[in-house]
C-alpha positions as a printed NumPy array, in Angstrom:
array([[  0.   ,   0.   ,   0.   ],
       [  2.953,   2.336,   0.539],
       [  3.953,   2.439,  -3.125],
       [  0.301,   2.616,  -4.213],
       [ -0.208,   5.687,  -2.039],
       [  2.987,   7.267,  -3.326],
       [  1.91 ,   6.742,  -6.919],
       [ -1.632,   7.925,  -6.123],
       [ -0.139,  11.254,  -4.99 ],
       [  0.772,  11.872,  -8.658],
       [ -2.04 ,  12.809, -11.095],
       [ -0.703,  10.271, -13.598],
       [  2.54 ,   8.739, -14.904],
       [  2.154,   9.358, -18.632],
       [  4.951,   8.247, -20.948],
       [  7.88 ,  10.717, -21.133],
       [  6.174,  13.204, -18.768],
       [  7.686,  14.772, -15.664],
       [  5.246,  12.677, -13.627],
       [  6.758,   9.522, -15.116],
       [ 10.191,  10.808, -14.09 ],
       [  8.902,  11.527, -10.581],
       [  7.546,   7.981, -10.368],
       [ 10.924,   6.618, -11.458],
       [ 12.594,   8.579,  -8.67 ],
       [ 10.058,   7.219,  -6.173],
       [ 10.973,   3.701,  -7.274],
       [ 14.691,   4.435,  -7.074],
       [ 14.266,   5.636,  -3.502],
       [ 12.155,   2.614,  -2.53 ],
       [ 14.741,   0.187,  -3.878],
       [ 17.575,   2.115,  -2.239],
       [ 15.736,   1.919,   1.087],
       [ 15.821,  -1.878,   0.681],
       [ 19.628,  -1.656,   0.281],
       [ 19.406,  -2.608,  -3.38 ],
       [ 21.739,  -0.88 ,  -5.836],
       [ 19.637,   0.764,  -8.556],
       [ 20.112,   2.823, -11.705],
       [ 17.887,   4.944, -13.918],
       [ 18.585,   3.979, -17.532],
       [ 17.353,   6.647, -19.933],
       [ 16.246,   6.129, -23.52 ],
       [ 14.444,   8.083, -26.241],
       [ 10.813,   7.152, -26.857],
       [  7.764,   8.313, -28.755],
       [  5.233,   9.947, -26.468],
       [  2.215,   7.983, -27.721],
       [  1.278,   5.136, -30.03 ],
       [ -1.561,   7.264, -31.445],
       [  0.594,   9.089, -33.971],
       [  1.623,   5.949, -35.821],
       [ -1.948,   4.633, -35.802],
       [ -3.132,   7.898, -37.329],
       [ -0.426,   7.856, -40.004],
       [ -0.934,   4.294, -41.19 ],
       [ -4.716,   4.799, -41.174],
       [ -4.315,   7.9  , -43.373],
       [ -1.991,   5.951, -45.67 ],
       [ -4.608,   3.238, -46.187],
       [ -7.302,   5.89 , -46.754],
       [ -5.151,   7.578, -49.415],
       [ -4.551,   4.243, -51.134],
       [ -8.243,   3.408, -51.278],
       [ -9.222,   6.84 , -52.586],
       [ -6.699,   6.816, -55.463],
       [ -7.196,   3.153, -56.38 ],
       [-10.123,   3.727, -58.788],
       [ -7.85 ,   5.826, -61.019],
       [ -4.375,   4.536, -60.067],
       [ -4.833,   1.008, -58.773],
       [ -1.137,   0.1  , -58.574],
       [ -0.288,   3.218, -56.562],
       [ -3.393,   2.701, -54.412],
       [ -2.475,  -0.93 , -53.731],
       [  1.082,   0.061, -52.771],
       [ -0.183,   2.704, -50.321],
       [ -2.716,   0.373, -48.689],
       [ -0.094,  -2.366, -48.465],
       [  2.359,   0.051, -46.843],
       [ -0.277,   1.173, -44.337],
       [ -1.385,  -2.354, -43.478],
       [  2.199,  -3.628, -43.191],
       [  2.82 ,  -0.814, -40.694],
       [ -0.419,  -1.726, -38.885],
       [  0.706,  -5.356, -38.506],
       [  4.189,  -4.419, -37.315],
       [  2.802,  -1.875, -34.851],
       [  0.482,  -4.389, -33.204],
       [  3.319,  -6.897, -33.016],
       [  5.258,  -4.396, -30.894],
       [  7.715,  -3.571, -33.686],
       [  8.79 ,  -0.309, -35.282],
       [  7.202,   0.847, -38.547],
       [  8.281,   2.972, -41.479],
       [  6.735,   5.942, -39.642],
       [  8.579,   5.432, -36.339],
       [ 11.687,   7.498, -37.231],
       [  9.507,  10.505, -38.028],
       [  7.601,  10.568, -34.718],
       [  9.043,  13.101, -32.217],
       [ 10.753,  11.473, -29.245],
       [ 11.415,  12.483, -25.661],
       [ 13.342,  11.037, -22.754],
       [ 12.018,   8.189, -20.643],
       [ 13.73 ,   5.826, -18.237],
       [ 13.779,   2.318, -16.875],
       [ 14.468,   1.669, -13.207],
       [ 16.899,  -1.258, -13.149],
       [ 18.41 ,  -3.086, -10.179],
       [ 20.472,  -6.247,  -9.909],
       [ 21.046,  -8.616,  -6.982],
       [ 23.912, -10.996,  -7.67 ],
       [ 23.923, -14.607,  -6.521],
       [ 27.751, -14.459,  -6.39 ],
       [ 28.291, -17.699,  -8.271],
       [ 29.678, -18.102, -11.771],
       [ 26.946, -20.485, -12.952],
       [ 24.025, -18.398, -11.648],
       [ 20.879, -18.132, -13.718],
       [ 18.914, -14.906, -14.13 ],
       [ 15.366, -14.213, -13.004],
       [ 13.97 , -10.902, -14.24 ],
       [ 11.103,  -9.44 , -12.206],
       [  9.421,  -6.895, -14.454],
       [  6.531,  -4.421, -14.268],
       [  5.852,  -1.189, -16.107],
       [  5.219,   1.886, -13.99 ],
       [  3.827,   4.382, -16.534],
       [  0.097,   4.966, -16.996],
       [ -2.   ,   5.27 , -20.147],
       [ -3.992,   8.029, -21.769],
       [ -7.703,   7.226, -21.891],
       [ -9.497,   6.694, -25.204],
       [-13.038,   6.269, -26.46 ],
       [-12.392,   2.563, -27.158],
       [-11.672,   2.064, -23.434],
       [-14.871,   3.717, -22.217],
       [-16.783,   1.307, -19.94 ],
       [-19.537,   0.875, -22.536],
       [-17.043,   0.09 , -25.313],
       [-14.132,  -1.778, -23.773],
       [-15.892,  -5.147, -23.752],
       [-15.839,  -5.009, -27.57 ],
       [-12.162,  -4.087, -27.815],
       [-11.009,  -7.376, -29.355],
       [-13.884,  -7.487, -31.833],
       [-13.189,  -3.901, -32.95 ],
       [ -9.522,  -4.707, -33.415],
       [-10.284,  -7.79 , -35.508],
       [-12.739,  -5.804, -37.655],
       [-10.045,  -3.201, -38.373],
       [ -7.553,  -5.97 , -39.165],
       [ -9.854,  -7.794, -41.581],
       [-10.853,  -4.587, -43.367],
       [ -7.213,  -3.542, -43.641],
       [ -6.302,  -6.88 , -45.249],
       [ -9.281,  -6.823, -47.621],
       [ -8.488,  -3.206, -48.526],
       [ -5.245,  -4.371, -50.183],
       [ -7.109,  -6.764, -52.469],
       [ -9.85 ,  -4.247, -53.148],
       [ -7.412,  -1.499, -54.124],
       [ -5.774,  -3.864, -56.619],
       [ -9.158,  -4.643, -58.189],
       [ -9.361,  -1.002, -59.225],
       [ -7.334,  -2.131, -62.252],
       [-10.505,  -3.84 , -63.503],
       [-13.486,  -2.116, -61.868],
       [-12.074,   1.294, -60.958],
       [-14.449,   3.339, -63.082],
       [-17.638,   1.726, -61.773],
       [-19.715,   3.565, -59.199],
       [-20.191,   0.547, -56.933],
       [-16.429,  -0.012, -56.733],
       [-15.891,   3.607, -55.694],
       [-18.642,   3.372, -53.077],
       [-17.076,   0.286, -51.506],
       [-13.679,   2.053, -51.487],
       [-15.391,   4.881, -49.633],
       [-16.997,   2.464, -47.157],
       [-13.635,   0.85 , -46.363],
       [-12.083,   4.3  , -46.04 ],
       [-14.702,   5.328, -43.479],
       [-13.575,   2.511, -41.162],
       [ -9.987,   3.774, -41.349],
       [-11.203,   7.374, -40.906],
       [-13.035,   6.396, -37.716],
       [ -9.871,   4.732, -36.411],
       [ -7.846,   7.875, -37.113],
       [-10.476,  10.147, -35.53 ],
       [-10.574,   8.02 , -32.364],
       [ -6.834,   8.466, -31.925],
       [ -6.861,  12.169, -32.785],
       [ -9.658,  12.607, -30.246],
       [ -7.578,  10.611, -27.736],
       [ -4.631,  12.971, -28.043],
       [ -6.659,  16.2  , -28.008],
       [ -9.437,  15.56 , -25.518],
       [ -8.443,  12.677, -23.25 ],
       [ -6.037,  12.784, -20.316],
       [ -3.684,  10.307, -18.697],
       [ -5.4  ,   8.075, -16.141],
       [ -4.193,   7.523, -12.545],
       [ -3.121,   3.981, -13.419],
       [ -3.22 ,   2.436,  -9.952],
       [ -4.231,  -0.997, -11.222],
       [ -2.399,  -0.463, -14.509],
       [  0.248,  -0.747, -13.328],
       [  1.05 ,   0.512,  -9.844],
       [ -0.366,  -2.818,  -8.68 ],
       [  2.29 ,  -4.726, -10.625],
       [  5.019,  -2.492,  -9.203],
       [  3.706,  -3.082,  -5.68 ],
       [  3.67 ,  -6.835,  -6.274],
       [  7.294,  -6.823,  -7.464],
       [  8.347,  -4.937,  -4.326],
       [  6.429,  -7.5  ,  -2.243],
       [  8.254, -10.345,  -3.986],
       [ 11.571,  -8.616,  -3.303],
       [ 10.762,  -8.356,   0.395],
       [ 10.084, -12.099,   0.481],
       [ 13.275, -12.926,  -1.403],
       [ 15.362, -10.74 ,   0.87 ],
       [ 14.077, -12.702,   3.866],
       [ 14.845, -16.014,   2.182],
       [ 17.245, -15.453,  -0.759],
       [ 17.333, -17.597,  -3.865],
       [ 20.247, -20.033,  -4.088],
       [ 21.116, -20.227,  -7.783],
       [ 19.831, -17.084,  -9.445],
       [ 20.718, -13.462, -10.01 ],
       [ 17.675, -11.253,  -9.591],
       [ 17.067,  -8.411, -12.002],
       [ 14.387,  -5.87 , -11.083],
       [ 13.141,  -3.927, -14.092],
       [ 10.485,  -1.239, -13.83 ],
       [  9.858,  -0.13 , -17.401],
       [  8.781,   3.253, -18.692],
       [  6.734,   3.888, -21.829],
       [  5.024,   0.5  , -21.885],
       [  1.766,   2.256, -22.679],
       [  3.399,   3.937, -25.683],
       [  4.428,   0.614, -27.223],
       [  6.566,  -1.444, -24.783],
       [  9.465,   0.922, -25.47 ],
       [ 11.018,   0.493, -22.033],
       [ 11.095,  -3.296, -22.389],
       [ 12.688,  -2.958, -25.817],
       [ 15.288,  -0.529, -24.448],
       [ 16.15 ,  -2.974, -21.644],
       [ 16.419,  -5.887, -24.063],
       [ 18.668,  -4.056, -26.53 ],
       [ 20.976,  -2.863, -23.751],
       [ 21.138,  -5.976, -21.588],
       [ 20.589,  -9.054, -23.752],
       [ 24.296, -10.005, -23.44 ],
       [ 23.863,  -9.908, -19.635],
       [ 20.602, -11.867, -19.662],
       [ 20.762, -14.311, -22.591],
       [ 17.591, -16.33 , -23.288],
       [ 19.231, -19.682, -22.532],
       [ 20.013, -18.53 , -18.984],
       [ 17.158, -16.165, -18.121],
       [ 13.502, -16.402, -17.068],
       [ 11.143, -13.459, -16.895],
       [  8.193, -12.931, -14.567],
       [  6.207,  -9.897, -15.653],
       [  3.355,  -8.53 , -13.524],
       [  0.686,  -6.277, -15.026],
       [ -2.756,  -5.264, -13.711],
       [ -3.143,  -7.392, -10.569],
       [ -5.055,  -5.005,  -8.319],
       [ -8.519,  -6.457,  -8.788],
       [-10.097,  -9.617, -10.18 ],
       [ -9.13 , -13.228, -10.778],
       [ -5.428, -14.008, -11.176],
       [ -4.091, -15.724, -14.328],
       [ -0.678, -16.705, -15.64 ],
       [ -0.313, -16.063, -19.361],
       [  0.718, -19.028, -21.52 ],
       [  1.298, -16.801, -24.537],
       [  0.339, -13.496, -26.099],
       [ -0.186, -11.735, -29.394],
       [ -2.806,  -9.539, -31.03 ],
       [ -2.028, -10.714, -34.588],
       [  0.668, -13.389, -34.453],
       [  0.413, -15.431, -31.28 ],
       [  3.568, -16.395, -29.372],
       [  3.4  , -19.393, -27.051],
       [  5.546, -18.922, -23.967],
       [  8.274, -21.431, -23.139],
       [  6.731, -24.627, -21.782],
       [  9.144, -25.006, -18.824],
       [  8.003, -21.887, -16.983],
       [  4.37 , -22.582, -17.895],
       [  4.65 , -26.131, -16.56 ],
       [  6.043, -24.797, -13.282],
       [  3.144, -22.343, -13.079],
       [  0.678, -25.172, -13.691],
       [  2.287, -27.298, -11.005],
       [  1.963, -24.466,  -8.495],
       [ -1.777, -24.247,  -9.15 ],
       [ -2.124, -27.754,  -7.756],
       [ -1.462, -26.32 ,  -4.306],
       [ -4.568, -25.358,  -2.352],
       [ -3.623, -21.687,  -1.995],
       [ -3.19 , -21.282,  -5.768],
       [ -5.948, -23.559,  -7.032],
       [ -8.09 , -20.691,  -8.347],
       [ -5.296, -19.332, -10.558],
       [ -5.819, -20.255, -14.215],
       [ -3.792, -20.237, -17.472],
       [ -4.596, -17.566, -20.052],
       [ -3.989, -17.178, -23.781],
       [ -3.786, -13.396, -23.914],
       [ -4.894, -11.768, -27.185],
       [ -6.522,  -8.522, -26.009],
       [ -3.299,  -6.52 , -26.223],
       [  0.352,  -7.284, -25.518],
       [  2.685,  -7.105, -22.535],
       [  6.308,  -6.141, -21.969],
       [  7.061,  -9.852, -22.36 ],
       [  6.232,  -9.733, -26.089],
       [  9.734,  -8.747, -27.182],
       [ 11.229, -11.465, -24.978],
       [  8.853, -14.12 , -26.301],
       [  9.853, -13.067, -29.816],
       [ 13.485, -13.729, -28.891],
       [ 12.96 , -17.108, -27.224],
       [ 12.997, -16.199, -23.525],
       [ 11.13 , -18.319, -20.974],
       [  8.568, -15.9  , -19.579],
       [  5.076, -15.405, -18.285],
       [  2.892, -12.49 , -17.244],
       [  0.634, -12.501, -14.207],
       [ -2.588, -10.558, -14.733],
       [ -5.97 , -10.296, -12.985],
       [ -9.206, -10.054, -14.975],
       [-12.83 ,  -9.532, -14.015],
       [-15.538, -12.16 , -14.5  ],
       [-15.964, -11.02 , -18.123],
       [-12.296, -11.559, -18.916],
       [-11.517,  -7.839, -19.062],
       [ -8.958,  -5.786, -17.147],
       [-10.897,  -3.815, -14.495],
       [-11.021,  -0.059, -15.221],
       [ -8.708,  -0.597, -18.181],
       [ -7.189,   2.708, -19.372],
       [-10.017,   4.668, -17.803],
       [-10.355,   7.428, -15.222],
       [-11.77 ,   5.026, -12.641],
       [ -8.386,   3.267, -12.333],
       [ -7.896,   4.733,  -8.857],
       [ -6.746,   3.651,  -5.434],
       [-10.345,   3.18 ,  -4.272],
       [-10.81 ,   0.404,  -6.839],
       [ -7.885,  -1.719,  -5.669],
       [ -8.261,  -4.971,  -3.737],
       [ -5.044,  -5.475,  -1.719],
       [ -5.848,  -9.181,  -1.373],
       [ -5.442,  -9.597,  -5.146],
       [ -1.949,  -8.1  ,  -4.956],
       [ -1.109, -10.292,  -1.943],
       [ -2.1  , -13.415,  -3.896],
       [  0.074, -12.273,  -6.805],
       [  3.037, -11.728,  -4.474],
       [  2.657, -15.233,  -3.029],
       [  2.367, -16.878,  -6.44 ],
       [  5.208, -14.891,  -8.027],
       [  7.491, -15.61 ,  -5.068],
       [  6.733, -19.319,  -5.277],
       [  7.278, -19.301,  -9.043],
       [ 10.652, -17.569,  -8.629],
       [ 11.702, -20.214,  -6.123],
       [ 10.6  , -23.02 ,  -8.433],
       [ 12.528, -21.481, -11.329],
       [ 15.579, -21.145,  -9.089],
       [ 15.436, -24.828,  -8.228],
       [ 14.272, -26.532, -11.399],
       [ 14.921, -24.687, -14.658],
       [ 18.361, -25.617, -15.965]])
């Protein structure tokens, strides 16, 4: 509750903002008070994912509108926009990324050495930034988030084929009307994100993801009382997760020689302040990545214990976590997340994500499970 109250004293922790920097300093001080050596590792990051979404939506709109007269050019533009769409929702950079203005963010990184040459690495990870609200996350809309995403994906893919067919049917009225109908879907997507940047604010983000930060600190307290025997512990609090897992990518690109996939396991914690706890067995909005079976098997074995029997596996396709980049590079990993009875993150990216809507018992359960999982990894994963 201490870290939750400290974070609640800030209005938000939006990516690259001074409030995010203040939160990073709060975390640095908390880790230092636990006698853990800690560093702030800065990196350049885009301030929001909205700008790329707007740009590739406009590119697909332009392609559809020119395809009746110039089908080859139209097809190329739609293909470029959709290729960027796919890469974006796989957590990768796009052709537009270099042109988006960037500001400074930071990861809070600490390392506890096991002092043995053959030590493994266990990375405890949680992002500490908070999101900007959006119309698609309004309580009346958020339950349809996955369906809306799939609709946009299907229409984007079909738009490529349709633009190409302008070579044959481009001068017909019905072809132009269908081009316009497809364009309207992309226009709506662009307007939603423009509206997000102009009218919506950053949310308090106490569940997403102060709760994950609090759980990591709880795990650390447990491990300090009874240290692991075979593993180095890395503590990574990432910035700019809500702007496209940029903190996780910055940590990976800087530290992969220190934490190679054959010797490293990652426990990520995200949104565990309310609801039913799950361990993710994989993730992906477009391409799905199954997590390494060893860490998933250990998680499954833990759920056989009475105290963890209600914890369930989860194929997560709603969005993606910081673990996505590590799954793409072959790391054993899982994410712990709590969902409501409808399978949705409570108060997801909305203004009601406040301290009053946190259940400390949910965080306590996460701490117990994550601690047990870390100990199992320490003992059993070679």
